[in-house]
Short mmCIF file of C-alpha atoms in Angstrom, two decimals:
data_model
loop_
_atom_site.label_atom_id
_atom_site.label_comp_id
_atom_site.label_asym_id
_atom_site.label_seq_id
_atom_site.Cartn_x
_atom_site.Cartn_y
_atom_site.Cartn_z
CA UNK L 1 119.43 62.94 112.35
CA UNK L 2 122.42 65.17 113.37
CA UNK L 3 122.05 69.03 112.76
CA UNK L 4 123.50 70.02 108.63
CA UNK L 5 127.00 72.18 108.83
CA UNK L 6 127.13 73.87 105.95
CA UNK L 7 129.97 74.52 104.26
CA UNK L 8 128.59 78.21 104.01
CA UNK L 9 127.30 80.69 106.71
CA UNK L 10 124.17 81.83 107.65
CA UNK L 11 124.40 85.37 106.12
CA UNK L 12 125.49 83.65 103.66
CA UNK L 13 122.88 81.78 102.64
CA UNK L 14 120.53 84.11 103.16
CA UNK L 15 122.18 86.37 100.30
CA UNK L 16 121.70 83.54 98.09
CA UNK L 17 117.93 83.22 99.20
CA UNK L 18 117.42 86.33 98.73
CA UNK L 19 119.03 86.17 95.32
CA UNK L 20 117.60 82.50 94.23
CA UNK L 21 113.63 83.44 95.38
CA UNK L 22 114.60 86.57 92.87
CA UNK L 23 115.04 85.23 89.46
CA UNK L 24 112.89 82.59 90.54
CA UNK L 25 110.38 84.88 89.92
CA UNK L 26 109.26 85.13 93.90
CA UNK L 27 107.34 88.80 94.58
CA UNK L 28 108.44 88.16 98.15
CA UNK L 29 110.47 86.18 100.35
CA UNK L 30 111.04 86.30 104.50
CA UNK L 31 113.44 83.75 106.52
CA UNK L 32 112.34 82.92 110.15
CA UNK L 33 113.89 80.01 112.84
CA UNK L 34 111.77 77.20 113.08
CA UNK L 35 109.53 76.62 116.11
CA UNK L 36 105.93 76.49 117.51
CA UNK L 37 103.62 77.89 114.99
CA UNK L 38 102.76 81.70 115.79
CA UNK L 39 98.52 82.14 116.30
CA UNK L 40 98.25 78.39 116.56
CA UNK L 41 95.78 79.04 120.04
CA UNK L 42 94.29 81.20 117.42
CA UNK L 43 93.64 78.83 115.20
CA UNK L 44 92.19 76.00 117.70
CA UNK L 45 89.94 79.10 119.00
CA UNK L 46 88.59 79.84 115.36
CA UNK L 47 88.03 76.20 115.04
CA UNK L 48 86.28 74.71 118.31
CA UNK L 49 83.06 77.97 117.00
CA UNK L 50 83.07 75.96 113.91
CA UNK L 51 83.59 78.73 111.69
CA UNK L 52 85.26 76.25 108.93
CA UNK L 53 82.20 74.39 108.43
CA UNK L 54 82.75 71.32 106.39
CA UNK L 55 86.48 71.86 106.06
CA UNK L 56 87.01 68.76 108.21
CA UNK L 57 90.54 68.27 107.00
CA UNK L 58 91.72 71.81 109.25
CA UNK L 59 91.35 69.93 112.23
CA UNK L 60 93.84 66.49 111.03
CA UNK L 61 97.86 66.62 111.35
CA UNK L 62 97.35 68.99 114.26
CA UNK L 63 100.69 68.10 116.21
CA UNK L 64 102.18 69.64 112.77
CA UNK L 65 100.09 72.57 112.15
CA UNK L 66 101.65 73.46 115.51
CA UNK L 67 105.03 73.25 115.12
CA UNK L 68 107.05 72.27 111.90
CA UNK L 69 109.49 70.43 113.00
CA UNK L 70 107.19 67.94 112.72
CA UNK L 71 107.12 67.76 109.67
CA UNK L 72 110.60 67.07 108.98
CA UNK L 73 112.62 66.77 113.03
CA UNK L 74 115.55 68.46 111.74
CA UNK L 75 114.52 71.83 110.22
CA UNK L 76 116.15 75.03 111.41
CA UNK L 77 114.82 77.47 108.76
CA UNK L 78 111.29 78.12 107.21
CA UNK L 79 111.72 80.23 104.18
CA UNK L 80 108.26 82.11 103.42
CA UNK L 81 107.85 82.90 99.83
CA UNK L 82 105.45 85.25 97.62
CA UNK L 83 103.84 85.48 94.00
CA UNK L 84 101.80 88.37 93.08
CA UNK L 85 98.61 86.88 90.75
CA UNK L 86 97.36 89.92 90.41
CA UNK L 87 97.49 90.87 86.28
CA UNK L 88 94.70 94.04 85.70
CA UNK L 89 90.98 95.22 87.26
CA UNK L 90 87.99 93.59 85.70
CA UNK L 91 86.70 96.32 83.38
CA UNK L 92 83.68 97.58 84.89
CA UNK L 93 81.62 96.55 82.00
CA UNK L 94 82.22 92.82 82.63
CA UNK L 95 81.86 93.31 86.36
CA UNK L 96 79.09 94.69 86.52
CA UNK L 97 77.13 92.36 83.49
CA UNK L 98 74.87 89.75 85.75
CA UNK L 99 75.05 86.90 82.70
CA UNK L 100 78.89 86.04 83.44
CA UNK L 101 79.34 84.57 86.66
CA UNK L 102 82.55 86.18 88.44
CA UNK L 103 85.62 84.27 88.73
CA UNK L 104 88.47 85.43 92.06
CA UNK L 105 91.07 86.39 90.00
CA UNK L 106 93.85 84.42 91.83
CA UNK L 107 92.00 81.29 89.07
CA UNK L 108 92.33 82.95 86.14
CA UNK L 109 95.67 81.41 85.74
CA UNK L 110 97.05 78.31 85.32
CA UNK L 111 96.60 76.19 88.80
CA UNK L 112 99.03 77.96 91.15
CA UNK L 113 99.93 74.37 93.16
CA UNK L 114 101.54 72.98 89.98
CA UNK L 115 102.92 76.71 88.92
CA UNK L 116 105.05 77.66 92.44
CA UNK L 117 105.55 74.05 93.89
CA UNK L 118 107.90 72.96 91.44
CA UNK L 119 109.62 76.57 91.97
CA UNK L 120 110.36 75.76 95.86
CA UNK L 121 111.89 72.85 94.92
CA UNK L 122 114.60 74.47 92.30
CA UNK L 123 114.72 76.90 95.71
CA UNK L 124 115.65 73.39 97.72
CA UNK L 125 118.90 72.20 94.81
CA UNK L 126 119.98 75.82 95.00
CA UNK L 127 120.37 75.81 98.73
CA UNK L 128 121.65 72.18 98.63
CA UNK L 129 123.91 73.16 96.30
CA UNK L 130 125.50 75.45 98.59
CA UNK L 131 125.60 74.15 101.63
CA UNK L 132 126.23 70.48 100.45
CA UNK L 133 122.95 68.82 102.30
CA UNK L 134 122.36 65.73 100.38
CA UNK L 135 118.85 64.98 102.31
CA UNK L 136 115.55 67.02 100.62
CA UNK L 137 113.48 70.39 102.45
CA UNK L 138 110.16 70.02 102.24
CA UNK L 139 108.27 72.01 100.38
CA UNK L 140 104.86 73.62 101.44
CA UNK L 141 102.03 75.22 99.09
CA UNK L 142 98.76 75.90 100.41
CA UNK L 143 98.00 71.87 100.83
CA UNK L 144 99.69 70.75 104.29
CA UNK L 145 99.27 71.08 107.75
CA UNK L 146 100.81 74.93 107.36
CA UNK L 147 99.62 78.43 108.42
CA UNK L 148 100.94 79.98 106.23
CA UNK L 149 99.69 83.01 106.71
CA UNK L 150 100.64 83.05 110.45
CA UNK L 151 104.58 82.59 108.96
CA UNK L 152 104.49 85.15 106.73
CA UNK L 153 103.71 87.35 109.72
CA UNK L 154 106.84 86.09 111.77
CA UNK L 155 108.86 86.51 108.98
CA UNK L 156 108.13 89.54 109.02
CA UNK L 157 106.60 89.61 105.06
CA UNK L 158 103.16 91.64 106.16
CA UNK L 159 100.58 91.62 108.95
CA UNK L 160 97.37 89.75 108.98
CA UNK L 161 94.42 92.35 107.75
CA UNK L 162 90.78 92.84 108.86
CA UNK L 163 89.99 90.70 106.11
CA UNK L 164 92.69 87.96 107.29
CA UNK L 165 94.74 88.22 104.28
CA UNK L 166 98.35 88.69 104.41
CA UNK L 167 98.73 92.15 103.57
CA UNK L 168 102.55 93.26 102.49
CA UNK L 169 102.78 97.29 103.18
CA UNK L 170 104.27 97.56 99.57
CA UNK L 171 102.56 94.80 97.99
CA UNK L 172 98.77 93.89 98.95
CA UNK L 173 97.08 90.87 99.38
CA UNK L 174 97.03 89.56 95.99
CA UNK L 175 100.21 86.56 96.60
CA UNK L 176 100.45 83.08 96.92
CA UNK L 177 102.34 81.62 99.83
CA UNK L 178 104.77 79.15 99.90
CA UNK L 179 106.82 77.39 102.76
CA UNK L 180 110.18 75.62 101.85
CA UNK L 181 111.76 74.17 105.43
CA UNK L 182 115.78 73.44 105.39
CA UNK L 183 117.72 71.91 107.66
CA UNK L 184 120.55 74.81 107.49
CA UNK L 185 120.51 77.93 109.68
CA UNK L 186 119.51 80.76 107.36
CA UNK L 187 120.09 84.45 108.73
CA UNK L 188 116.41 86.08 109.06
CA UNK L 189 115.40 89.09 106.93
CA UNK L 190 112.98 89.72 104.69
CA UNK L 191 112.75 91.14 100.76
CA UNK L 192 110.31 92.44 98.35
CA UNK L 193 112.72 90.90 96.44
CA UNK L 194 110.16 92.20 93.00
CA UNK L 195 111.67 95.88 93.56
CA UNK L 196 115.55 95.54 93.75
CA UNK L 197 115.55 93.74 96.82
CA UNK L 198 113.24 96.15 98.93
CA UNK L 199 112.64 95.62 102.51
CA UNK L 200 109.65 94.79 103.80
CA UNK L 201 109.25 97.03 107.35
CA UNK L 202 105.82 95.61 107.67
CA UNK L 203 106.12 96.06 111.90
CA UNK L 204 104.75 98.87 112.35
CA UNK L 205 102.40 98.79 109.42
CA UNK L 206 98.33 97.72 110.29
CA UNK L 207 95.25 98.23 108.99
CA UNK L 208 94.30 101.56 110.98
CA UNK L 209 90.76 102.64 111.19
CA UNK L 210 90.11 101.52 107.93
CA UNK L 211 86.87 98.45 107.49
CA UNK L 212 86.08 98.52 104.31
CA UNK L 213 86.08 95.05 103.74
CA UNK L 214 84.32 94.25 106.66
CA UNK L 215 81.66 96.85 105.41
CA UNK L 216 81.95 95.13 102.09
CA UNK L 217 80.50 92.01 102.18
CA UNK L 218 77.71 90.42 101.39
CA UNK L 219 77.33 87.69 103.40
CA UNK L 220 78.63 89.35 106.57
CA UNK L 221 81.32 86.44 106.82
CA UNK L 222 82.97 88.66 109.66
CA UNK L 223 82.33 88.30 113.16
CA UNK L 224 85.34 90.72 114.16
CA UNK L 225 88.29 91.71 112.37
CA UNK L 226 90.29 88.62 111.77
CA UNK L 227 87.60 86.77 112.07
CA UNK L 228 86.39 85.19 109.09
CA UNK L 229 83.12 82.65 109.83
CA UNK L 230 83.67 80.36 106.66
CA UNK L 231 80.79 79.15 106.44
CA UNK L 232 79.00 82.51 105.55
CA UNK L 233 82.34 83.27 103.03
CA UNK L 234 81.15 82.98 99.10
CA UNK L 235 84.67 81.56 98.02
CA UNK L 236 83.66 78.83 101.28
CA UNK L 237 80.27 78.88 99.23
CA UNK L 238 81.14 78.48 96.43
CA UNK L 239 84.27 75.87 96.46
CA UNK L 240 84.29 74.36 99.75
CA UNK L 241 80.95 73.37 100.26
CA UNK L 242 79.89 70.22 98.63
CA UNK L 243 75.73 70.20 98.62
CA UNK L 244 73.40 72.82 98.72
CA UNK L 245 74.36 76.41 99.18
CA UNK L 246 71.97 77.46 102.16
CA UNK L 247 68.95 79.00 100.93
CA UNK L 248 69.44 82.89 103.08
CA UNK L 249 72.46 83.41 101.50
CA UNK L 250 71.73 82.90 97.76
CA UNK L 251 70.73 85.92 97.08
CA UNK L 252 73.71 87.46 98.91
CA UNK L 253 76.32 85.69 96.29
CA UNK L 254 75.39 88.09 93.10
CA UNK L 255 77.08 86.19 90.22
CA UNK L 256 79.65 84.80 91.93
CA UNK L 257 80.61 81.65 90.87
CA UNK L 258 84.30 80.18 92.34
CA UNK L 259 85.67 82.35 94.73
CA UNK L 260 85.21 86.41 95.71
CA UNK L 261 87.54 88.82 95.58
CA UNK L 262 85.31 92.02 97.21
CA UNK L 263 87.65 92.31 100.40
CA UNK L 264 90.61 92.46 98.94
CA UNK L 265 89.01 95.37 95.99
CA UNK L 266 88.67 97.86 98.52
CA UNK L 267 91.32 97.29 100.24
CA UNK L 268 93.58 100.51 100.01
CA UNK L 269 96.93 98.49 99.81
CA UNK L 270 96.20 96.65 97.29
CA UNK L 271 94.84 99.78 95.18
CA UNK L 272 98.19 101.41 95.70
CA UNK L 273 101.10 99.42 95.84
CA UNK L 274 99.42 95.91 93.82
CA UNK L 275 102.54 94.59 90.86
CA UNK L 276 101.62 92.85 87.95
CA UNK L 277 102.33 88.73 88.52
CA UNK L 278 105.72 88.48 87.49
CA UNK L 279 105.76 84.12 86.88
CA UNK L 280 103.58 83.91 83.11
CA UNK L 281 102.39 81.12 84.05
CA UNK L 282 99.95 82.87 86.62
CA UNK L 283 98.95 85.83 84.24
CA UNK L 284 94.87 85.65 83.28
CA UNK L 285 93.38 83.21 80.82
CA UNK L 286 91.54 85.34 78.40
CA UNK L 287 88.11 82.55 79.51
CA UNK L 288 88.85 82.91 82.84
CA UNK L 289 87.64 86.34 83.09
CA UNK L 290 83.68 86.67 83.52
CA UNK L 291 82.90 83.65 81.62
CA UNK L 292 78.60 83.71 80.62
CA UNK L 293 77.18 82.17 82.60
CA UNK L 294 74.54 79.95 79.45
CA UNK L 295 77.63 78.67 77.68
CA UNK L 296 79.43 77.61 81.38
CA UNK L 297 75.63 75.86 82.17
CA UNK L 298 75.54 74.08 78.90
CA UNK L 299 79.04 72.19 79.78
CA UNK L 300 79.02 68.27 79.89
CA UNK L 301 82.04 67.08 81.93
CA UNK L 302 83.67 66.73 79.21
CA UNK L 303 83.66 70.35 78.56
CA UNK L 304 83.89 71.02 81.88
CA UNK L 305 87.70 69.06 81.85
CA UNK L 306 88.44 70.84 78.61
CA UNK L 307 87.82 74.28 79.94
CA UNK L 308 89.49 74.05 83.03
CA UNK L 309 92.08 72.25 82.29
CA UNK L 310 95.30 73.27 84.10
CA UNK L 311 93.07 75.55 86.30
CA UNK L 312 92.04 75.64 90.52
CA UNK L 313 88.70 75.53 89.40
CA UNK L 314 88.51 71.98 88.42
CA UNK L 315 88.35 71.22 92.36
CA UNK L 316 84.46 72.66 92.15
CA UNK L 317 84.26 70.13 90.18
CA UNK L 318 81.64 70.33 87.53
CA UNK L 319 77.96 70.07 89.42
CA UNK L 320 79.36 72.30 92.19
CA UNK L 321 80.71 74.91 89.60
CA UNK L 322 76.87 74.54 87.68
CA UNK L 323 74.75 74.87 91.33
CA UNK L 324 76.95 78.08 91.54
CA UNK L 325 75.70 79.10 87.98
CA UNK L 326 71.81 78.26 88.61
CA UNK L 327 72.83 80.59 91.83
CA UNK L 328 73.81 83.53 89.53
CA UNK L 329 71.50 83.30 86.96
CA UNK L 330 68.25 83.65 89.55
CA UNK L 331 69.72 86.39 90.36
CA UNK L 332 70.10 87.68 87.63
CA UNK L 333 66.95 86.97 87.41
CA UNK L 334 66.35 87.47 83.28
CA UNK L 335 63.50 85.96 81.49
CA UNK L 336 66.53 84.45 78.51
CA UNK L 337 67.90 81.93 81.35
CA UNK L 338 64.87 80.80 81.41
CA UNK L 339 65.28 77.59 78.80
CA UNK L 340 68.63 76.55 79.98
CA UNK L 341 67.42 76.07 83.35
CA UNK L 342 64.29 74.40 82.01
CA UNK L 343 67.17 71.60 80.30
CA UNK L 344 69.20 71.98 84.37
CA UNK L 345 65.40 70.44 85.48
CA UNK L 346 66.55 66.98 83.83
CA UNK L 347 70.53 67.48 84.26
CA UNK L 348 72.17 64.03 86.11
CA UNK L 349 73.19 65.49 89.27
CA UNK L 350 70.52 66.34 91.69
CA UNK L 351 73.36 69.46 93.40
CA UNK L 352 72.41 71.15 89.94
CA UNK L 353 68.47 69.76 89.35
CA UNK L 354 67.64 71.13 92.92
CA UNK L 355 69.80 74.80 92.26
CA UNK L 356 68.58 74.56 88.85
CA UNK L 357 64.71 74.58 90.66
CA UNK L 358 65.63 77.44 92.76
CA UNK L 359 67.10 79.67 89.90
CA UNK L 360 63.94 79.15 88.20
CA UNK L 361 61.42 80.07 91.05
CA UNK L 362 62.98 83.97 90.83
CA UNK L 363 61.66 84.28 87.13
CA UNK L 364 58.92 85.94 85.65
CA UNK L 365 59.37 83.36 82.49
CA UNK L 366 55.82 82.13 81.98
CA UNK L 367 57.80 78.75 81.01
CA UNK L 368 59.00 78.37 84.30
CA UNK L 369 56.27 77.13 86.47
CA UNK L 370 55.40 74.96 84.23
CA UNK L 371 58.62 73.60 83.90
CA UNK L 372 58.44 73.17 88.05
CA UNK L 373 55.46 71.35 87.91
CA UNK L 374 56.10 69.45 85.46
CA UNK L 375 58.90 68.57 86.77
CA UNK L 376 58.13 67.63 90.95
CA UNK L 377 55.80 65.03 89.24
CA UNK L 378 59.23 63.04 88.00
CA UNK L 379 62.09 64.25 89.97
CA UNK L 380 63.71 61.21 91.95
CA UNK L 381 65.31 63.19 94.87
CA UNK L 382 63.69 64.23 97.89
CA UNK L 383 66.19 67.03 98.25
CA UNK L 384 65.22 68.37 94.93
CA UNK L 385 61.77 67.97 94.57
CA UNK L 386 61.65 70.31 98.50
CA UNK L 387 63.83 72.84 96.02
CA UNK L 388 60.53 72.49 93.27
CA UNK L 389 58.66 72.77 95.96
CA UNK L 390 60.00 76.08 97.64
CA UNK L 391 60.88 77.69 94.20
CA UNK L 392 57.06 77.20 93.37
CA UNK L 393 56.08 78.61 96.52
CA UNK L 394 58.39 81.12 95.64
CA UNK L 395 56.49 81.99 92.65
CA UNK L 396 52.81 82.46 94.22
CA UNK L 397 54.46 84.57 97.48
#
């Protein structure tokens, strides 16, 4: 396919993109020429180390990850955008209440895929109207073979911090990233669009000597600065991992039930520069902020889907979320949770039954041991029987 020769100059297109991105509600926008993906060799090394765990999809479509032109051969520009999802700090009364489940802030609002991708289509339509292009660009929101953080850094929007997040110097890291590939040549630029088109100026910014994010991680998931062992990350354990959570990591997970924000909460850039989400659909829903664990454990399939409609939490499926809830209840250890956990020993999902057994093994409630002994006699799944035996042994020691 021949290259597009637009009827508008690269500089004028850059001005158009900057204004349109701001009008659409994005906080960050930058443009960089398309070519081989930056940081691709490091991504390969990360995969070779096995840090992706069960996320096998990350090793697929490697040619496209290596060069965005494999996704759109005629692409000349990558427009990289960021949208803040920060709304407010979680009150200490909720954050420190072990009877409540903690959900990563990015999931407090609507599913970001469904919110952001239509905006990329709108931006592409604006560019097409100006350039005369009739073909479509390619839009990606964390669901394609694109190394978004690396391209955001290449576009000058920020730097990759020690916690592996993209940190924008005047915004922080509470942001969703998206990429739009277009055939037009657009003059490179990088702006904090939500601050009156302020330049990002990220080239010389770093984390300096700060290691707060590395120190705060309860599961020691950071092998080194900018190197995350996904298999130990609470976000991976509560979302990506489909089977049982390793026993040795469960006590370190606290009451996180979907994702984890600890390494972002302590980041000085976030504490100083975080800006509230401009997109209304990314604002927090009250029912998503620190819900009661016992309420969640009582959800059936229909209740789960109703409560988390339009939410990223649906990704875990009911069995995954209730698995996480059981771990959080076990870490709480209050006998008040024992009756609900005893009921969960009879859940249709073996994954839920097994983690309910583990949680009961950490409680001093008199009914817990008897419930475990009774369940051991009738449990058909060998994995769950093993969990029950481990729980009984734990109570005896």
